Short mmCIF file of C-alpha atoms in Angstrom, two decimals:
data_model
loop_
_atom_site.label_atom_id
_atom_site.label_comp_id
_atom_site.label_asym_id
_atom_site.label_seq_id
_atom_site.Cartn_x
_atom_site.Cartn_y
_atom_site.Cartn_z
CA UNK A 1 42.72 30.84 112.89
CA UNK A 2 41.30 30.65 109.47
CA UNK A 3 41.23 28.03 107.06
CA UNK A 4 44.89 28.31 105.35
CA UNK A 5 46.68 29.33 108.11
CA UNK A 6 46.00 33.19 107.99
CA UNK A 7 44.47 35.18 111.02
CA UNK A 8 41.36 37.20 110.36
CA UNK A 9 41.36 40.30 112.17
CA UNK A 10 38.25 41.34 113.96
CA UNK A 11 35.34 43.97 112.01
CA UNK A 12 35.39 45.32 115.46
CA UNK A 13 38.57 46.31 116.28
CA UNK A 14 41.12 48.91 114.12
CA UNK A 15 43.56 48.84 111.89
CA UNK A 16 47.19 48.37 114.20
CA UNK A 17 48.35 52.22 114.59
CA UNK A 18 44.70 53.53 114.07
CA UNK A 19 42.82 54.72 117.45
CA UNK A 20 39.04 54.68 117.66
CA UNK A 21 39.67 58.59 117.96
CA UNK A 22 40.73 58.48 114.54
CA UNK A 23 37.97 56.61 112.81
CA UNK A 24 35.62 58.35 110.74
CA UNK A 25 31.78 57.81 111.88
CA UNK A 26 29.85 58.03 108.30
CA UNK A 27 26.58 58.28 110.03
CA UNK A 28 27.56 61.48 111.94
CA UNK A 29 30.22 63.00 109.65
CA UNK A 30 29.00 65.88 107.20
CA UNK A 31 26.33 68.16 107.32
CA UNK A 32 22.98 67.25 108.92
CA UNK A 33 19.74 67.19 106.79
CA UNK A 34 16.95 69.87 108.01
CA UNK A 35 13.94 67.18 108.00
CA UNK A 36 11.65 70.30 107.98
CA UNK A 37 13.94 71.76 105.00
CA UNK A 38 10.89 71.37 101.82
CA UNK A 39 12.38 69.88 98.98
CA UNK A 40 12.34 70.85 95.36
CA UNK A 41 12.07 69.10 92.61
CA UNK A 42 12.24 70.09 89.23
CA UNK A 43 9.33 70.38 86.89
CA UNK A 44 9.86 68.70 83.19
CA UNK A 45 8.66 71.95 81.16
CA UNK A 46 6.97 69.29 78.46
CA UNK A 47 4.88 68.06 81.44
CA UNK A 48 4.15 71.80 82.58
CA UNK A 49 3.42 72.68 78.88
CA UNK A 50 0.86 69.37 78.87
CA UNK A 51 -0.60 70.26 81.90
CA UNK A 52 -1.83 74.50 81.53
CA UNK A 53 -2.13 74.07 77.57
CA UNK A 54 -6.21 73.78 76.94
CA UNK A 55 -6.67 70.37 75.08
CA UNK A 56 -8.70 69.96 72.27
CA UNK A 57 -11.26 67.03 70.79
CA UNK A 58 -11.91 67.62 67.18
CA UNK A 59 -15.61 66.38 66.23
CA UNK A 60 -15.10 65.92 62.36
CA UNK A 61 -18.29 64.84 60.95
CA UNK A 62 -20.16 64.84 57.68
CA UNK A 63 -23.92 65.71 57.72
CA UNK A 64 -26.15 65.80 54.68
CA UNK A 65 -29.52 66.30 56.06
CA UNK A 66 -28.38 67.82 59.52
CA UNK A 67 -29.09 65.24 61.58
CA UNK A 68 -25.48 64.65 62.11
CA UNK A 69 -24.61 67.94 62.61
CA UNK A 70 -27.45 68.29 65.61
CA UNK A 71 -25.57 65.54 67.45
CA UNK A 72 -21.93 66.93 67.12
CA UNK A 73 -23.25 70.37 68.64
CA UNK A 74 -24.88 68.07 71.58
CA UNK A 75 -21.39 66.22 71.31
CA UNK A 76 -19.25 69.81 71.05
CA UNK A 77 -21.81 71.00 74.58
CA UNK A 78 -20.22 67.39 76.43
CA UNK A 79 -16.46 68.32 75.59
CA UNK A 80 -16.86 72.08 76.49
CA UNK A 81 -18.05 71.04 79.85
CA UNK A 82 -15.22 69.28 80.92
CA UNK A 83 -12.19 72.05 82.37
CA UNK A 84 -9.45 71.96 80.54
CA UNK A 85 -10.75 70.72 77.61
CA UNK A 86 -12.31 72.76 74.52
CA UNK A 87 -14.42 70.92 71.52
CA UNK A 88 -14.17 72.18 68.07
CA UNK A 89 -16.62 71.44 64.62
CA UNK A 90 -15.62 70.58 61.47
CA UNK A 91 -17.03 69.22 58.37
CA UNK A 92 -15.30 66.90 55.51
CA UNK A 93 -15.27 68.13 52.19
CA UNK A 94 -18.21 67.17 50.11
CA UNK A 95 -17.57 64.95 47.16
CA UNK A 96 -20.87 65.65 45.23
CA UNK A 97 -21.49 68.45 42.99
CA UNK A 98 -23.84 70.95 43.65
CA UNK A 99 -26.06 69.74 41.22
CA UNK A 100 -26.70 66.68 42.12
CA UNK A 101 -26.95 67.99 45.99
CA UNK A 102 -29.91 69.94 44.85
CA UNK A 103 -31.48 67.02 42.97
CA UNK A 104 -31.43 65.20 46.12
CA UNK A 105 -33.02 68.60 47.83
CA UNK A 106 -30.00 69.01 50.31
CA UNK A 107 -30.23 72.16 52.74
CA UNK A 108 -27.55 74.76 51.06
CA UNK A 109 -24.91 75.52 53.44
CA UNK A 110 -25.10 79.41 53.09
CA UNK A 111 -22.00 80.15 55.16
CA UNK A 112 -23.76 82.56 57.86
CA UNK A 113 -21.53 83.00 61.01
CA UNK A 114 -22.96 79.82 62.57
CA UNK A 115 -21.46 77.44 59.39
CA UNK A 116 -18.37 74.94 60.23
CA UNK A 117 -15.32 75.38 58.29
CA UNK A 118 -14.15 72.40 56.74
CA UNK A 119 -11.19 70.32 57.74
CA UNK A 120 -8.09 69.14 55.80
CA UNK A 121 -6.55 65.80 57.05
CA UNK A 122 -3.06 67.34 58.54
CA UNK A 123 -5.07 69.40 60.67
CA UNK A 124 -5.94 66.04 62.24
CA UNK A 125 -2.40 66.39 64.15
CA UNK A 126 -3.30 69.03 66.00
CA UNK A 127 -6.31 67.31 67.97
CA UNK A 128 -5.95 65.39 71.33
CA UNK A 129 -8.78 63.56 70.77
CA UNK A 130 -10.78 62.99 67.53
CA UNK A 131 -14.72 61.95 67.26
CA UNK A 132 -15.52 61.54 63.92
CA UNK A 133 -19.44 61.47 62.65
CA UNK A 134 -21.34 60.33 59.64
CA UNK A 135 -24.68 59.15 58.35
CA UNK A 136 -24.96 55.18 57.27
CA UNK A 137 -24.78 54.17 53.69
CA UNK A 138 -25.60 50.49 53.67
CA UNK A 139 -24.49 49.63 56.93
CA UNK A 140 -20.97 51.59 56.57
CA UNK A 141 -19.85 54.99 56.56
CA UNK A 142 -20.80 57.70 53.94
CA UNK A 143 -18.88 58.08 50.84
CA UNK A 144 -17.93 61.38 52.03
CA UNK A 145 -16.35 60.53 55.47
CA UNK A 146 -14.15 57.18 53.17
CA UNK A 147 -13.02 59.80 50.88
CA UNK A 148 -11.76 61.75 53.94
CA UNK A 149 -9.88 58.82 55.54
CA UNK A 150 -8.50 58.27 52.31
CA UNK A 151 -6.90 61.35 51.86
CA UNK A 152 -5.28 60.65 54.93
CA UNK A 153 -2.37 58.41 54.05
CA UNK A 154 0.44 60.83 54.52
CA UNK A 155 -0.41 60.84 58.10
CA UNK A 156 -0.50 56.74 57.87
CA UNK A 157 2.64 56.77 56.63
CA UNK A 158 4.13 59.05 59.29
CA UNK A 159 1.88 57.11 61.88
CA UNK A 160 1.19 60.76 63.23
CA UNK A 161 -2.22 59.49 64.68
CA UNK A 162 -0.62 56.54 66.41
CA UNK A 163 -2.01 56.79 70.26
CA UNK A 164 -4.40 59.53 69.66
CA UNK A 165 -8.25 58.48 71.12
CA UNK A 166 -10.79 58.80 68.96
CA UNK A 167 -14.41 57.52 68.67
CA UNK A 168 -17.62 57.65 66.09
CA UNK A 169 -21.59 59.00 66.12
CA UNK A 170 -23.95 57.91 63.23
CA UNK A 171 -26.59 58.42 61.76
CA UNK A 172 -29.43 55.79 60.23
CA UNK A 173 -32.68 55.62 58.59
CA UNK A 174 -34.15 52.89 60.76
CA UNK A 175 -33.09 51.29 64.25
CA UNK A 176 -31.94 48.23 61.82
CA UNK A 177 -30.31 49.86 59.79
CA UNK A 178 -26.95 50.24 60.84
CA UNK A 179 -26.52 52.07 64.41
CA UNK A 180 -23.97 49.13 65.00
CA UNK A 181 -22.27 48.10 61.79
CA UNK A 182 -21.83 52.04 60.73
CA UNK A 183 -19.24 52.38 63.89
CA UNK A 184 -17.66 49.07 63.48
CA UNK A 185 -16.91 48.88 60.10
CA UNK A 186 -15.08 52.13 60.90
CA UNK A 187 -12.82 50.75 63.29
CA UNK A 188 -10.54 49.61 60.77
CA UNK A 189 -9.63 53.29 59.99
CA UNK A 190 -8.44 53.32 63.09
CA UNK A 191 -6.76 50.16 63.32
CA UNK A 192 -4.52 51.46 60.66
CA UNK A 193 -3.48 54.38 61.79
CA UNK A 194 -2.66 53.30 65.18
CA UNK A 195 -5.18 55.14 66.94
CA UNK A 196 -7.18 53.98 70.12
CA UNK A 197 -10.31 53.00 69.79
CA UNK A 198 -13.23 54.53 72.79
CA UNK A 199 -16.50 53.20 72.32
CA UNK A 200 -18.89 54.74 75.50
CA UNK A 201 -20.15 50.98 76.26
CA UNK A 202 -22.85 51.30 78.79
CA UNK A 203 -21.27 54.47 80.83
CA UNK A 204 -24.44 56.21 80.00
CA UNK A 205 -26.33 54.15 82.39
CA UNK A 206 -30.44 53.83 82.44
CA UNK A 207 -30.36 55.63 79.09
CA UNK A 208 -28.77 52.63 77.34
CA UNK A 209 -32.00 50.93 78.65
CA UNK A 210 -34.82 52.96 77.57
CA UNK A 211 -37.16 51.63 75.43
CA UNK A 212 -40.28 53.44 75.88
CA UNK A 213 -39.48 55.42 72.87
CA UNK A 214 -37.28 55.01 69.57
CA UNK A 215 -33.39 55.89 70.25
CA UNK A 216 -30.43 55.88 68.45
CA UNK A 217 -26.72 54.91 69.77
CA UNK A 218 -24.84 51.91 71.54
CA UNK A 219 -21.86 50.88 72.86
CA UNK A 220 -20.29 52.01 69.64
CA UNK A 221 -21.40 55.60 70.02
CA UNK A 222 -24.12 57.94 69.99
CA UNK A 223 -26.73 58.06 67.36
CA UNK A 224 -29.96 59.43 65.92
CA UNK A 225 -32.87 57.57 64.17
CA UNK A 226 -33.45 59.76 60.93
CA UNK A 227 -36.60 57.91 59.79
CA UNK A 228 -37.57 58.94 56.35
CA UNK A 229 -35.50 62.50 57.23
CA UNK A 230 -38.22 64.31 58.77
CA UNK A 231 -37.71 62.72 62.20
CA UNK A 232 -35.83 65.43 64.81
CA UNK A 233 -33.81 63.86 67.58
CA UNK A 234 -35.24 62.75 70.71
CA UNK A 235 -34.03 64.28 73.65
CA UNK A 236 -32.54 60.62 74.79
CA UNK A 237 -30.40 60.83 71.75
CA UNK A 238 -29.08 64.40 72.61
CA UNK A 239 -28.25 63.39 75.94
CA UNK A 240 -26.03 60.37 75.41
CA UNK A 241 -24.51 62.41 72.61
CA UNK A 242 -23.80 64.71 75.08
CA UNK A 243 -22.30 62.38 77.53
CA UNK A 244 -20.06 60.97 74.53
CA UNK A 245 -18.90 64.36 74.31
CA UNK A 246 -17.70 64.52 78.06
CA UNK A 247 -17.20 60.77 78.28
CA UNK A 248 -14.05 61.37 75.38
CA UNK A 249 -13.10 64.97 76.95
CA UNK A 250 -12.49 62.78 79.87
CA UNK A 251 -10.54 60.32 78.29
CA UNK A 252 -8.37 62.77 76.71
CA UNK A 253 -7.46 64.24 80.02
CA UNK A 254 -6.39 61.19 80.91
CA UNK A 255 -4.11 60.73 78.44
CA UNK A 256 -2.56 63.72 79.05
CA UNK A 257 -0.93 63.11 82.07
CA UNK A 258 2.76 62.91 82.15
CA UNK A 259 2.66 59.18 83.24
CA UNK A 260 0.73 58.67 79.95
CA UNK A 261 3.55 60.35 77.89
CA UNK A 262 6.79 58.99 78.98
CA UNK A 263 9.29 58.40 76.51
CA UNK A 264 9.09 54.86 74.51
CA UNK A 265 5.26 54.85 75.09
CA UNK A 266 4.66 56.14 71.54
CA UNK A 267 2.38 58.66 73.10
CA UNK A 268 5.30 61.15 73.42
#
């Protein structure tokens, strides 16, 4: 007898008029499951699409002398060595006439079958990753490399870079002046634009260490010592450019996986 006068019948017993014959058992009713029976599931064709398509790290750089150019091949030789992902060069457009490039005795680019095309900014869409190079200029990029950001702002607008990786190599005179600073004064191009920021820290290992010769690069990036432009990079120098190169090609792989491009990430 229940509270309120009422009786509660038992969870054990029937309905009156029911039998036990009559009760439905949901555990046993319906169609057993095969436990050997494989599952499908259905693949998300984006996902498929992500995961056969060959991804691509766009090393945009701007090299007056060369030197910067010799480290995005090194750079280009890291990416191309990862599977699945494929590096491609391209310069910025120059901003100098061709007079005053000869003044300054700057190598002609003669446009043989080894020259790099150049690059217009909306091409920048097309890139999974993005490593951008360019010689110092007072402890900051080139005037050649700003002028290239700048022409970027319909893609700022559109934040069509947002969530893309992207990282720097440089270029200085001496090993004060500027293997630091050039990268992270650069950062801010990024900032902007929303893109993500990999610097190659110390992943390098016991290169990052050697000092029984001059070397260029940091954390920041890779790098070459130019000296008075005469100076050919060491082999250090190609090395960790090379690692940069499948240090990002590795990061962009990452990236790539579905998990990384669910909807609402931004990276969709």
């Amino acid at each position: 007898m229940g509270k309120g006068g009422g009786c509660v019948p038992s969870k054990n017993r029937p309905p009156k008029g029911v039998s036990d014959q009559d009760l439905q058992n949901p555990e046993s009713d319906g169609p057993v499951p095969d436990q050997n029976q494989t599952q499908t599931t259905q693949t998300n064709p984006i996902d498929h699409a992500i995961a056969q398509r060959q991804l691509r790290v766009f090393i945009v750089f701007y090299s007056m002398y060369g030197h910067v150019e010799v480290l995005a091949r090194r750079i280009k030789k890291g990416v191309d060595s990862m599977d699945g992902v494929e590096g491609f060069l391209y310069r910025v457009p120059e901003t100098l006439s061709s007079e005053v490039l000869e003044q300054m005795k700057v190598p002609k680019k003669d446009g043989n079958a080894d020259e790099v095309p150049v690059i217009l900014a909306e091409r920048l869409v097309e890139a999974d990753g993005l490593l951008f190079g360019f010689p110092t200029r007072y402890g900051s990029m080139a005037a050649q490399m700003k002028a290239f950001f700048d022409s970027t702002g319909h893609l700022w607008r559109e934040q069509r870079l947002a969530g893309v990786p992207a990282g720097f190599f440089v270029s200085t005179g001496t090993q004060g002046g500027g293997q630091e600073t050039t990268a992270w004064t650069a950062i801010t191009q990024l900032a902007h634009h929303g893109m993500l920021y990999v610097p190659i820290g110390y992943t390098f290992g016991a290169g990052m260490f050697e000092m029984d010769s001059l070397r260029g690069g940091s954390p920041y990036g890779a790098g070459v010592l130019s000296g008075d432009g005469t100076r050919k990079p060491s082999e250090t120098e190609l090395a960790l450019a090379e690692h940069q190169g499948k240090y990002m090609a590795g990061i962009v792989k990452r990236f790539a996986q579905p998990s990384f491009r669910a909807p609402g990430l931004g990276l969709d």
